[in-house]
Amino acid sequence: SSVPSNAFLSPQWGGIVVYNMDDVPSNTSLPLRMALDTRRILTVFITQLKLLLGAEPVGSPQNTLVDVSSTDLTDWEKTALFRRKTMEYLATATTTLTSLAHLLEQIGNMVIGDQIKNQVEQALAAIHKSKEELALGNVTSAFLEAKSAIVSSEKAFFDPSILALLYFPDDQKYAIYIPLFLPISLPVLMSLIKGSSWIMKLWRGEGNTTGEQAESS
């Protein structure tokens, strides 16, 4: 959005105002003390602040500056702001839970703890409750429920147990454990092979002895 001044907005970052001073005669001695029109600056600042918060006046021209004498948010501006933030929180919480579900599908050996389960259940319940409050027109309650949903979903997604598996996948486990257990498993395997061959020879020897005794009798 633009305003009738040397100012512009950077969404999600802030606003910038370029204040141009009046021309100074060439024969003026420096340094020169200049007086700033703070009312003009604050008018642009308040307008930018409301635009960044999402409390843009409905039905007003695009380049309208807010009167500096009326800086309070009106009831409909607060309602619009709460409604917009509620929708943003609900979208973020839903996206986070969806990403968590996809992540759990990719990690086969993931063990879901009770803490993660409780956080996910709380987030889902808060999302449904927020939607119900929005349908009833209770914007403030819907905003609080959406805020609770995004907090619970973020806690579940960034749980330390999940992060540990993300940075320690299965291929790294194989690369660490195989060099450790391979030297130990080879002697054990050779001992099992020798033991099984000895048992087979012993069993065959007993069978031959039994056959010879039967023939002699």
Coordinates of N, CA and C in Angstrom, one line a residue:
S1 N 0.8 -1.2 0.0 CA 0.0 0.0 0.0 C 0.9 1.2 0.0
S2 N 0.4 2.3 -0.6 CA 1.1 3.5 -0.7 C 0.4 4.7 -0.1
V3 N 1.1 5.7 0.4 CA 0.5 6.9 1.0 C 1.0 8.1 0.3
P4 N 0.3 9.2 0.3 CA 0.7 10.4 -0.4 C 1.9 11.1 0.3
S5 N 3.0 10.4 0.4 CA 4.2 10.9 1.0 C 5.4 10.1 0.5
N6 N 6.6 10.4 0.8 CA 7.8 9.6 0.4 C 7.9 8.5 1.4
A7 N 7.0 7.6 1.4 CA 7.0 6.4 2.3 C 6.6 5.2 1.6
F8 N 7.0 4.1 2.1 CA 6.6 2.8 1.5 C 6.7 1.7 2.6
L9 N 6.0 0.6 2.3 CA 6.0 -0.5 3.2 C 6.7 -1.7 2.7
S10 N 7.4 -2.4 3.6 CA 7.9 -3.7 3.3 C 7.2 -4.8 4.1
P11 N 6.3 -5.5 3.5 CA 5.4 -6.4 4.3 C 6.2 -7.4 5.2
Q12 N 5.8 -7.6 6.4 CA 6.4 -8.5 7.4 C 7.7 -7.9 7.9
W13 N 8.1 -6.7 7.5 CA 9.3 -6.1 7.9 C 9.1 -4.7 8.6
G14 N 8.4 -3.8 7.9 CA 8.2 -2.5 8.5 C 8.0 -1.5 7.4
G15 N 8.0 -0.2 7.8 CA 7.8 0.9 6.9 C 9.0 1.9 6.9
I16 N 9.2 2.6 5.8 CA 10.2 3.6 5.7 C 9.6 4.9 5.2
V17 N 10.1 6.0 5.9 CA 9.6 7.3 5.5 C 10.8 8.1 5.1
V18 N 10.8 8.7 4.0 CA 11.9 9.6 3.5 C 11.4 11.1 3.7
Y19 N 12.0 11.8 4.6 CA 11.6 13.1 5.0 C 12.5 14.1 4.3
N20 N 12.0 14.8 3.3 CA 12.7 15.8 2.5 C 12.6 17.2 3.1
M21 N 13.7 17.8 3.4 CA 13.7 19.1 3.9 C 13.5 20.2 2.8
D22 N 13.1 21.4 3.3 CA 12.9 22.5 2.3 C 14.3 22.9 1.8
D23 N 14.3 23.5 0.6 CA 15.5 24.0 0.0 C 16.2 25.0 0.9
V24 N 17.5 24.9 1.0 CA 18.2 25.9 1.9 C 19.0 26.8 0.9
P25 N 18.9 28.1 1.2 CA 19.7 29.1 0.3 C 21.2 28.8 0.3
S26 N 21.8 29.1 -0.8 CA 23.2 28.7 -0.9 C 24.1 29.5 0.0
N27 N 23.7 30.7 0.4 CA 24.5 31.5 1.3 C 24.3 31.3 2.8
T28 N 23.5 30.2 3.1 CA 23.2 29.9 4.5 C 24.5 29.3 5.2
S29 N 24.7 29.8 6.4 CA 25.9 29.2 7.1 C 25.5 27.9 7.8
L30 N 26.4 27.0 7.8 CA 26.3 25.6 8.3 C 27.1 25.5 9.6
P31 N 26.7 24.7 10.6 CA 25.5 23.8 10.5 C 24.2 24.6 10.7
L32 N 23.1 24.1 10.2 CA 21.8 24.8 10.2 C 20.8 23.9 11.0
R33 N 20.2 24.6 11.9 CA 19.2 23.9 12.7 C 17.9 23.8 12.0
M34 N 17.3 22.6 11.8 CA 16.1 22.4 11.1 C 15.0 21.9 12.0
A35 N 13.8 22.3 11.8 CA 12.6 21.8 12.6 C 11.8 20.8 11.8
L36 N 11.6 19.7 12.4 CA 10.8 18.6 11.8 C 9.4 18.7 12.1
D37 N 8.5 18.4 11.1 CA 7.1 18.4 11.4 C 6.7 17.0 11.9
T38 N 6.7 16.9 13.2 CA 6.5 15.6 13.8 C 5.0 15.1 13.5
R39 N 4.1 16.0 13.4 CA 2.7 15.6 13.1 C 2.7 14.9 11.7
R40 N 3.4 15.4 10.8 CA 3.4 14.8 9.5 C 4.1 13.4 9.5
I41 N 5.1 13.3 10.3 CA 5.8 12.0 10.4 C 5.0 11.0 11.1
L42 N 4.4 11.4 12.2 CA 3.6 10.4 13.0 C 2.3 10.0 12.2
T43 N 1.8 10.9 11.4 CA 0.6 10.5 10.6 C 1.0 9.4 9.6
V44 N 2.1 9.4 9.0 CA 2.6 8.4 8.1 C 2.9 7.1 8.9
F45 N 3.5 7.3 10.1 CA 3.9 6.2 10.9 C 2.7 5.4 11.4
I46 N 1.7 6.1 11.9 CA 0.5 5.4 12.4 C -0.2 4.7 11.3
T47 N -0.3 5.4 10.1 CA -0.9 4.7 8.9 C -0.2 3.4 8.6
Q48 N 1.1 3.5 8.5 CA 1.9 2.3 8.2 C 1.7 1.2 9.3
L49 N 1.7 1.6 10.5 CA 1.5 0.6 11.6 C 0.2 -0.1 11.5
K50 N -0.9 0.6 11.2 CA -2.2 0.0 11.1 C -2.2 -0.9 9.9
L51 N -1.6 -0.5 8.8 CA -1.5 -1.4 7.6 C -0.8 -2.7 7.9
L52 N 0.4 -2.6 8.6 CA 1.1 -3.7 8.9 C 0.4 -4.7 9.8
L53 N -0.4 -4.1 10.7 CA -1.2 -4.9 11.7 C -2.4 -5.6 11.0
G54 N -2.7 -5.1 9.8 CA -3.9 -5.6 9.1 C -5.2 -4.9 9.4
A55 N -5.0 -3.7 10.1 CA -6.2 -2.9 10.4 C -6.4 -1.8 9.4
E56 N -6.5 -2.2 8.1 CA -6.6 -1.2 7.0 C -8.1 -0.8 7.0
P57 N -8.3 0.5 6.9 CA -9.7 1.0 6.9 C -10.5 0.5 5.7
V58 N -11.7 0.0 6.0 CA -12.5 -0.5 4.9 C -13.3 0.6 4.2
G59 N -13.3 0.6 2.9 CA -14.0 1.6 2.2 C -13.3 2.9 2.0
S60 N -12.1 3.0 2.6 CA -11.3 4.3 2.4 C -10.4 4.2 1.2
P61 N -10.1 5.3 0.6 CA -9.2 5.3 -0.5 C -7.9 4.7 -0.1
Q62 N -7.1 4.2 -1.1 CA -5.9 3.5 -0.9 C -4.8 4.4 -0.3
N63 N -4.8 5.6 -0.7 CA -3.8 6.6 -0.3 C -4.2 7.5 0.9
T64 N -5.1 7.0 1.7 CA -5.6 7.8 2.8 C -4.7 7.7 4.0
L65 N -4.4 8.8 4.6 CA -3.6 8.9 5.9 C -4.5 8.9 7.1
V66 N -4.1 8.2 8.1 CA -4.9 8.2 9.3 C -4.7 9.5 10.1
D67 N -5.8 10.0 10.6 CA -5.7 11.2 11.4 C -4.9 11.0 12.7
V68 N -3.9 11.8 13.0 CA -3.0 11.5 14.1 C -3.8 11.7 15.5
S69 N -4.9 12.4 15.4 CA -5.7 12.7 16.6 C -6.5 11.5 17.0
S70 N -6.7 10.5 16.1 CA -7.5 9.3 16.4 C -6.7 8.1 16.1
T71 N -5.8 7.7 17.1 CA -4.9 6.6 16.9 C -5.4 5.3 17.4
D72 N -6.5 5.3 18.2 CA -7.0 4.1 18.8 C -7.6 3.2 17.7
L73 N -7.6 1.9 17.9 CA -8.2 1.0 17.0 C -9.7 1.0 17.3
T74 N -10.5 1.0 16.3 CA -12.0 0.9 16.5 C -12.3 -0.6 16.7
D75 N -13.6 -0.8 17.1 CA -14.0 -2.2 17.4 C -13.9 -3.0 16.2
W76 N -14.3 -2.5 15.0 CA -14.3 -3.3 13.8 C -12.9 -3.6 13.4
E77 N -12.0 -2.6 13.6 CA -10.6 -2.8 13.3 C -10.0 -4.0 14.2
K78 N -10.3 -4.0 15.4 CA -9.9 -5.0 16.3 C -10.5 -6.4 15.9
T79 N -11.7 -6.4 15.5 CA -12.4 -7.6 15.1 C -11.7 -8.1 13.8
A80 N -11.4 -7.2 12.9 CA -10.8 -7.7 11.6 C -9.4 -8.2 11.9
L81 N -8.7 -7.5 12.8 CA -7.3 -7.9 13.2 C -7.3 -9.3 13.8
F82 N -8.2 -9.5 14.8 CA -8.3 -10.8 15.4 C -8.7 -11.9 14.5
R83 N -9.6 -11.6 13.6 CA -10.0 -12.6 12.6 C -8.9 -13.0 11.7
R84 N -8.1 -12.0 11.2 CA -7.0 -12.3 10.3 C -6.0 -13.1 11.0
K85 N -5.6 -12.7 12.2 CA -4.6 -13.5 13.0 C -5.1 -14.9 13.3
T86 N -6.4 -15.0 13.6 CA -6.9 -16.4 13.8 C -6.8 -17.3 12.6
M87 N -7.1 -16.7 11.4 CA -6.9 -17.5 10.2 C -5.4 -17.9 10.0
E88 N -4.5 -17.0 10.2 CA -3.1 -17.3 10.1 C -2.7 -18.3 11.0
Y89 N -3.1 -18.2 12.3 CA -2.7 -19.2 13.3 C -3.2 -20.6 12.9
L90 N -4.5 -20.6 12.5 CA -5.1 -21.9 12.1 C -4.4 -22.6 11.0
A91 N -4.1 -21.7 10.0 CA -3.3 -22.3 8.8 C -2.0 -22.8 9.2
T92 N -1.3 -22.0 10.0 CA 0.1 -22.5 10.5 C 0.0 -23.7 11.3
A93 N -0.9 -23.8 12.2 CA -1.1 -25.0 13.0 C -1.4 -26.2 12.2
T94 N -2.3 -26.1 11.2 CA -2.7 -27.2 10.4 C -1.5 -27.6 9.5
T95 N -0.8 -26.7 9.0 CA 0.4 -27.0 8.2 C 1.5 -27.8 9.0
T96 N 1.7 -27.3 10.3 CA 2.6 -28.0 11.1 C 2.2 -29.4 11.5
L97 N 1.0 -29.6 11.8 CA 0.5 -31.0 12.1 C 0.6 -31.9 10.8
T98 N 0.3 -31.3 9.7 CA 0.4 -32.1 8.4 C 1.9 -32.5 8.2
S99 N 2.8 -31.6 8.4 CA 4.2 -31.8 8.2 C 4.7 -32.9 9.2
L100 N 4.2 -32.8 10.4 CA 4.5 -33.8 11.5 C 4.0 -35.2 11.1
A101 N 2.8 -35.3 10.5 CA 2.3 -36.6 10.1 C 3.2 -37.2 8.9
H102 N 3.6 -36.3 8.0 CA 4.4 -36.8 6.9 C 5.8 -37.3 7.4
L103 N 6.3 -36.5 8.4 CA 7.6 -36.9 9.0 C 7.5 -38.2 9.7
L104 N 6.4 -38.5 10.4 CA 6.3 -39.7 11.1 C 6.1 -40.9 10.2
E105 N 5.5 -40.7 9.0 CA 5.4 -41.7 8.0 C 6.8 -42.1 7.4
Q106 N 7.7 -41.1 7.3 CA 9.0 -41.4 6.7 C 9.9 -42.1 7.7
I107 N 9.8 -41.8 9.0 CA 10.6 -42.5 10.0 C 9.9 -43.7 10.5
G108 N 10.4 -44.9 10.1 CA 9.7 -46.1 10.5 C 9.8 -46.5 11.9
N109 N 11.0 -46.2 12.5 CA 11.2 -46.7 13.9 C 10.9 -45.6 14.9
M110 N 10.1 -44.7 14.5 CA 9.7 -43.6 15.4 C 8.8 -44.1 16.5
V111 N 9.1 -43.8 17.8 CA 8.3 -44.1 18.9 C 7.6 -42.8 19.4
I112 N 6.3 -42.8 19.3 CA 5.6 -41.6 19.7 C 5.4 -41.6 21.2
G113 N 5.9 -40.6 21.9 CA 5.8 -40.5 23.3 C 4.4 -39.9 23.7
D114 N 4.1 -40.1 24.9 CA 2.8 -39.5 25.4 C 2.8 -38.0 25.3
Q115 N 4.0 -37.4 25.5 CA 4.0 -35.9 25.4 C 3.6 -35.4 24.0
I116 N 4.2 -36.0 23.0 CA 3.9 -35.6 21.6 C 2.4 -35.9 21.3
K117 N 1.9 -37.1 21.8 CA 0.5 -37.4 21.6 C -0.4 -36.4 22.2
N118 N -0.1 -36.0 23.5 CA -1.0 -35.0 24.1 C -0.9 -33.6 23.4
Q119 N 0.2 -33.2 23.0 CA 0.3 -32.0 22.3 C -0.5 -32.0 21.0
V120 N -0.4 -33.1 20.2 CA -1.2 -33.2 19.0 C -2.7 -33.2 19.3
E121 N -3.1 -33.9 20.3 CA -4.5 -33.9 20.6 C -5.0 -32.5 21.1
Q122 N -4.2 -31.8 21.8 CA -4.5 -30.5 22.3 C -4.6 -29.5 21.1
A123 N -3.7 -29.7 20.1 CA -3.7 -28.8 18.9 C -5.0 -29.1 18.1
L124 N -5.3 -30.3 17.9 CA -6.5 -30.7 17.1 C -7.8 -30.2 17.8
A125 N -7.8 -30.3 19.1 CA -9.0 -29.9 19.8 C -9.1 -28.4 19.8
A126 N -8.0 -27.7 19.9 CA -8.0 -26.2 19.8 C -8.4 -25.7 18.4
I127 N -8.0 -26.4 17.4 CA -8.4 -26.0 16.0 C -9.9 -26.2 15.8
H128 N -10.4 -27.3 16.2 CA -11.9 -27.5 16.1 C -12.7 -26.4 16.9
K129 N -12.2 -26.2 18.1 CA -12.8 -25.2 19.0 C -12.8 -23.8 18.4
S130 N -11.6 -23.5 17.8 CA -11.5 -22.1 17.2 C -12.5 -22.0 16.0
K131 N -12.6 -23.0 15.2 CA -13.5 -22.9 14.1 C -15.0 -22.8 14.6
E132 N -15.3 -23.5 15.6 CA -16.6 -23.4 16.2 C -16.9 -21.9 16.7
E133 N -15.9 -21.4 17.4 CA -16.1 -20.0 17.9 C -16.2 -19.0 16.8
L134 N -15.4 -19.2 15.7 CA -15.5 -18.3 14.5 C -16.9 -18.4 13.9
A135 N -17.5 -19.6 13.8 CA -18.8 -19.7 13.3 C -19.9 -19.0 14.1
L136 N -19.6 -19.0 15.4 CA -20.6 -18.3 16.3 C -20.3 -16.8 16.4
G137 N -19.2 -16.3 15.8 CA -18.9 -14.9 15.9 C -18.1 -14.5 17.1
N138 N -17.6 -15.4 17.9 CA -16.8 -15.1 19.0 C -15.3 -15.0 18.6
V139 N -15.0 -13.9 18.1 CA -13.7 -13.7 17.4 C -12.5 -13.8 18.5
T140 N -12.7 -13.2 19.6 CA -11.7 -13.2 20.7 C -11.4 -14.6 21.2
S141 N -12.5 -15.4 21.4 CA -12.3 -16.8 21.9 C -11.7 -17.6 20.8
A142 N -12.0 -17.4 19.5 CA -11.5 -18.1 18.4 C -10.0 -17.8 18.3
F143 N -9.6 -16.5 18.5 CA -8.2 -16.2 18.4 C -7.4 -16.9 19.5
L144 N -7.9 -16.9 20.7 CA -7.2 -17.6 21.8 C -7.0 -19.1 21.6
E145 N -8.1 -19.7 21.1 CA -8.0 -21.1 20.7 C -7.0 -21.4 19.6
A146 N -7.0 -20.5 18.6 CA -6.0 -20.7 17.5 C -4.6 -20.5 18.0
K147 N -4.4 -19.5 18.9 CA -3.1 -19.3 19.5 C -2.6 -20.5 20.3
S148 N -3.5 -21.2 21.0 CA -3.2 -22.4 21.8 C -2.9 -23.5 20.8
A149 N -3.6 -23.6 19.7 CA -3.3 -24.6 18.7 C -1.9 -24.5 18.1
I150 N -1.5 -23.3 17.7 CA -0.2 -23.1 17.1 C 0.9 -23.4 18.1
V151 N 0.7 -23.1 19.4 CA 1.7 -23.4 20.4 C 1.8 -24.9 20.6
S152 N 0.7 -25.6 20.7 CA 0.8 -27.1 20.9 C 1.4 -27.8 19.7
S153 N 1.0 -27.3 18.5 CA 1.6 -28.0 17.3 C 3.1 -27.7 17.1
E154 N 3.5 -26.5 17.5 CA 5.0 -26.3 17.4 C 5.7 -27.1 18.5
K155 N 5.1 -27.3 19.7 CA 5.8 -28.1 20.7 C 5.9 -29.5 20.2
A156 N 4.8 -30.0 19.6 CA 4.9 -31.4 19.1 C 5.9 -31.6 18.0
F157 N 6.0 -30.7 17.1 CA 6.9 -30.8 15.9 C 8.3 -30.7 16.3
F158 N 8.6 -29.8 17.3 CA 10.0 -29.6 17.7 C 10.3 -30.3 19.0
D159 N 9.7 -31.4 19.2 CA 10.0 -32.2 20.4 C 11.4 -32.8 20.3
P160 N 12.2 -32.8 21.4 CA 13.6 -33.2 21.3 C 13.7 -34.7 20.8
S161 N 12.8 -35.5 21.1 CA 12.9 -36.9 20.6 C 12.8 -37.0 19.1
I162 N 12.0 -36.1 18.5 CA 11.9 -36.1 17.0 C 13.1 -35.5 16.4
L163 N 13.6 -34.5 17.0 CA 14.8 -33.8 16.4 C 16.0 -34.8 16.5
A164 N 16.1 -35.6 17.5 CA 17.2 -36.5 17.6 C 17.2 -37.5 16.5
L165 N 16.0 -38.0 16.1 CA 15.9 -38.9 15.0 C 16.2 -38.3 13.6
L166 N 15.8 -37.0 13.5 CA 16.0 -36.3 12.3 C 17.5 -36.1 12.0
Y167 N 18.3 -35.9 13.0 CA 19.7 -35.7 12.8 C 20.5 -37.0 13.1
F168 N 19.8 -38.1 13.2 CA 20.5 -39.4 13.4 C 19.7 -40.5 12.7
P169 N 19.7 -40.4 11.3 CA 18.9 -41.4 10.5 C 19.5 -42.8 10.6
D170 N 18.7 -43.7 9.9 CA 19.1 -45.1 9.9 C 20.5 -45.3 9.2
D171 N 20.7 -44.6 8.1 CA 22.0 -44.9 7.4 C 23.2 -44.5 8.3
Q172 N 23.0 -43.5 9.1 CA 24.1 -43.2 10.0 C 24.3 -44.2 11.1
K173 N 23.2 -44.8 11.5 CA 23.3 -45.8 12.5 C 24.0 -47.0 12.0
Y174 N 23.7 -47.4 10.7 CA 24.4 -48.5 10.1 C 25.9 -48.2 10.0
A175 N 26.2 -47.0 9.6 CA 27.6 -46.6 9.4 C 28.4 -46.6 10.8
I176 N 27.7 -46.4 11.9 CA 28.4 -46.4 13.2 C 28.4 -47.8 13.8
Y177 N 27.3 -48.6 13.7 CA 27.3 -49.8 14.4 C 27.9 -51.0 13.7
I178 N 28.0 -51.0 12.3 CA 28.6 -52.1 11.6 C 30.1 -52.2 11.9
P179 N 30.9 -51.1 11.8 CA 32.3 -51.2 12.2 C 32.5 -51.6 13.6
L180 N 31.5 -51.4 14.5 CA 31.7 -51.7 15.9 C 31.4 -53.2 16.1
F181 N 30.3 -53.7 15.5 CA 29.9 -55.1 15.8 C 30.5 -56.1 14.9
L182 N 31.0 -55.7 13.7 CA 31.5 -56.7 12.7 C 32.7 -57.4 13.3
P183 N 33.7 -56.8 13.9 CA 34.8 -57.6 14.4 C 34.4 -58.5 15.6
I184 N 33.4 -58.2 16.3 CA 32.9 -59.0 17.4 C 32.1 -60.2 16.8
S185 N 31.3 -59.9 15.8 CA 30.4 -61.0 15.2 C 31.2 -62.0 14.5
L186 N 32.3 -61.7 13.8 CA 33.0 -62.7 13.0 C 33.5 -63.9 13.9
P187 N 34.2 -63.6 15.0 CA 34.6 -64.8 15.8 C 33.5 -65.6 16.4
V188 N 32.4 -64.9 16.7 CA 31.2 -65.6 17.2 C 30.6 -66.5 16.1
L189 N 30.6 -66.0 14.9 CA 30.1 -66.7 13.7 C 31.0 -67.9 13.4
M190 N 32.3 -67.7 13.5 CA 33.2 -68.9 13.2 C 33.1 -69.9 14.3
S191 N 32.9 -69.5 15.5 CA 32.7 -70.5 16.6 C 31.4 -71.3 16.4
L192 N 30.3 -70.6 16.0 CA 29.1 -71.3 15.7 C 29.3 -72.3 14.6
I193 N 30.0 -72.0 13.6 CA 30.2 -72.9 12.4 C 31.0 -74.1 12.9
K194 N 32.1 -73.9 13.7 CA 32.9 -75.0 14.2 C 32.1 -75.9 15.1
G195 N 31.3 -75.2 16.0 CA 30.5 -76.0 16.9 C 29.5 -76.9 16.2
S196 N 28.8 -76.3 15.2 CA 27.8 -77.1 14.4 C 28.5 -78.2 13.7
S197 N 29.6 -78.0 13.1 CA 30.3 -79.1 12.4 C 30.8 -80.2 13.4
W198 N 31.2 -79.8 14.6 CA 31.6 -80.8 15.6 C 30.4 -81.6 16.0
I199 N 29.2 -81.0 16.2 CA 28.0 -81.7 16.6 C 27.6 -82.6 15.5
M200 N 27.7 -82.2 14.2 CA 27.4 -83.1 13.1 C 28.3 -84.3 13.0
K201 N 29.6 -84.1 13.2 CA 30.5 -85.2 13.2 C 30.2 -86.2 14.4
L202 N 29.9 -85.6 15.6 CA 29.6 -86.4 16.7 C 28.3 -87.2 16.5
W203 N 27.3 -86.6 15.9 CA 26.1 -87.3 15.6 C 26.3 -88.4 14.6
R204 N 27.1 -88.2 13.6 CA 27.4 -89.2 12.6 C 28.2 -90.3 13.2
G205 N 29.1 -90.0 14.1 CA 29.9 -91.1 14.7 C 29.0 -92.0 15.6
E206 N 28.1 -91.4 16.3 CA 27.2 -92.2 17.1 C 26.3 -93.1 16.3
G207 N 25.9 -92.6 15.1 CA 25.1 -93.3 14.2 C 25.8 -94.5 13.6
N208 N 27.1 -94.3 13.3 CA 27.9 -95.5 12.7 C 28.1 -96.5 13.8
T209 N 28.4 -96.1 15.0 CA 28.6 -97.0 16.1 C 27.4 -97.9 16.4
T210 N 26.2 -97.3 16.4 CA 25.0 -98.0 16.6 C 24.7 -99.0 15.5
G211 N 25.1 -98.6 14.3 CA 24.9 -99.6 13.1 C 25.8 -100.8 13.2
E212 N 27.1 -100.6 13.6 CA 28.0 -101.7 13.8 C 27.6 -102.6 14.9
Q213 N 27.1 -102.1 16.0 CA 26.6 -103.0 17.1 C 25.4 -103.8 16.6
A214 N 24.6 -103.2 15.8 CA 23.4 -104.0 15.3 C 23.8 -105.1 14.4
E215 N 24.8 -104.9 13.6 CA 25.3 -105.9 12.6 C 26.0 -107.1 13.4
S216 N 26.8 -106.7 14.4 CA 27.5 -107.8 15.2 C 26.6 -108.6 16.0
S217 N 25.5 -108.1 16.4 CA 24.5 -108.9 17.2 C 23.7 -109.8 16.2

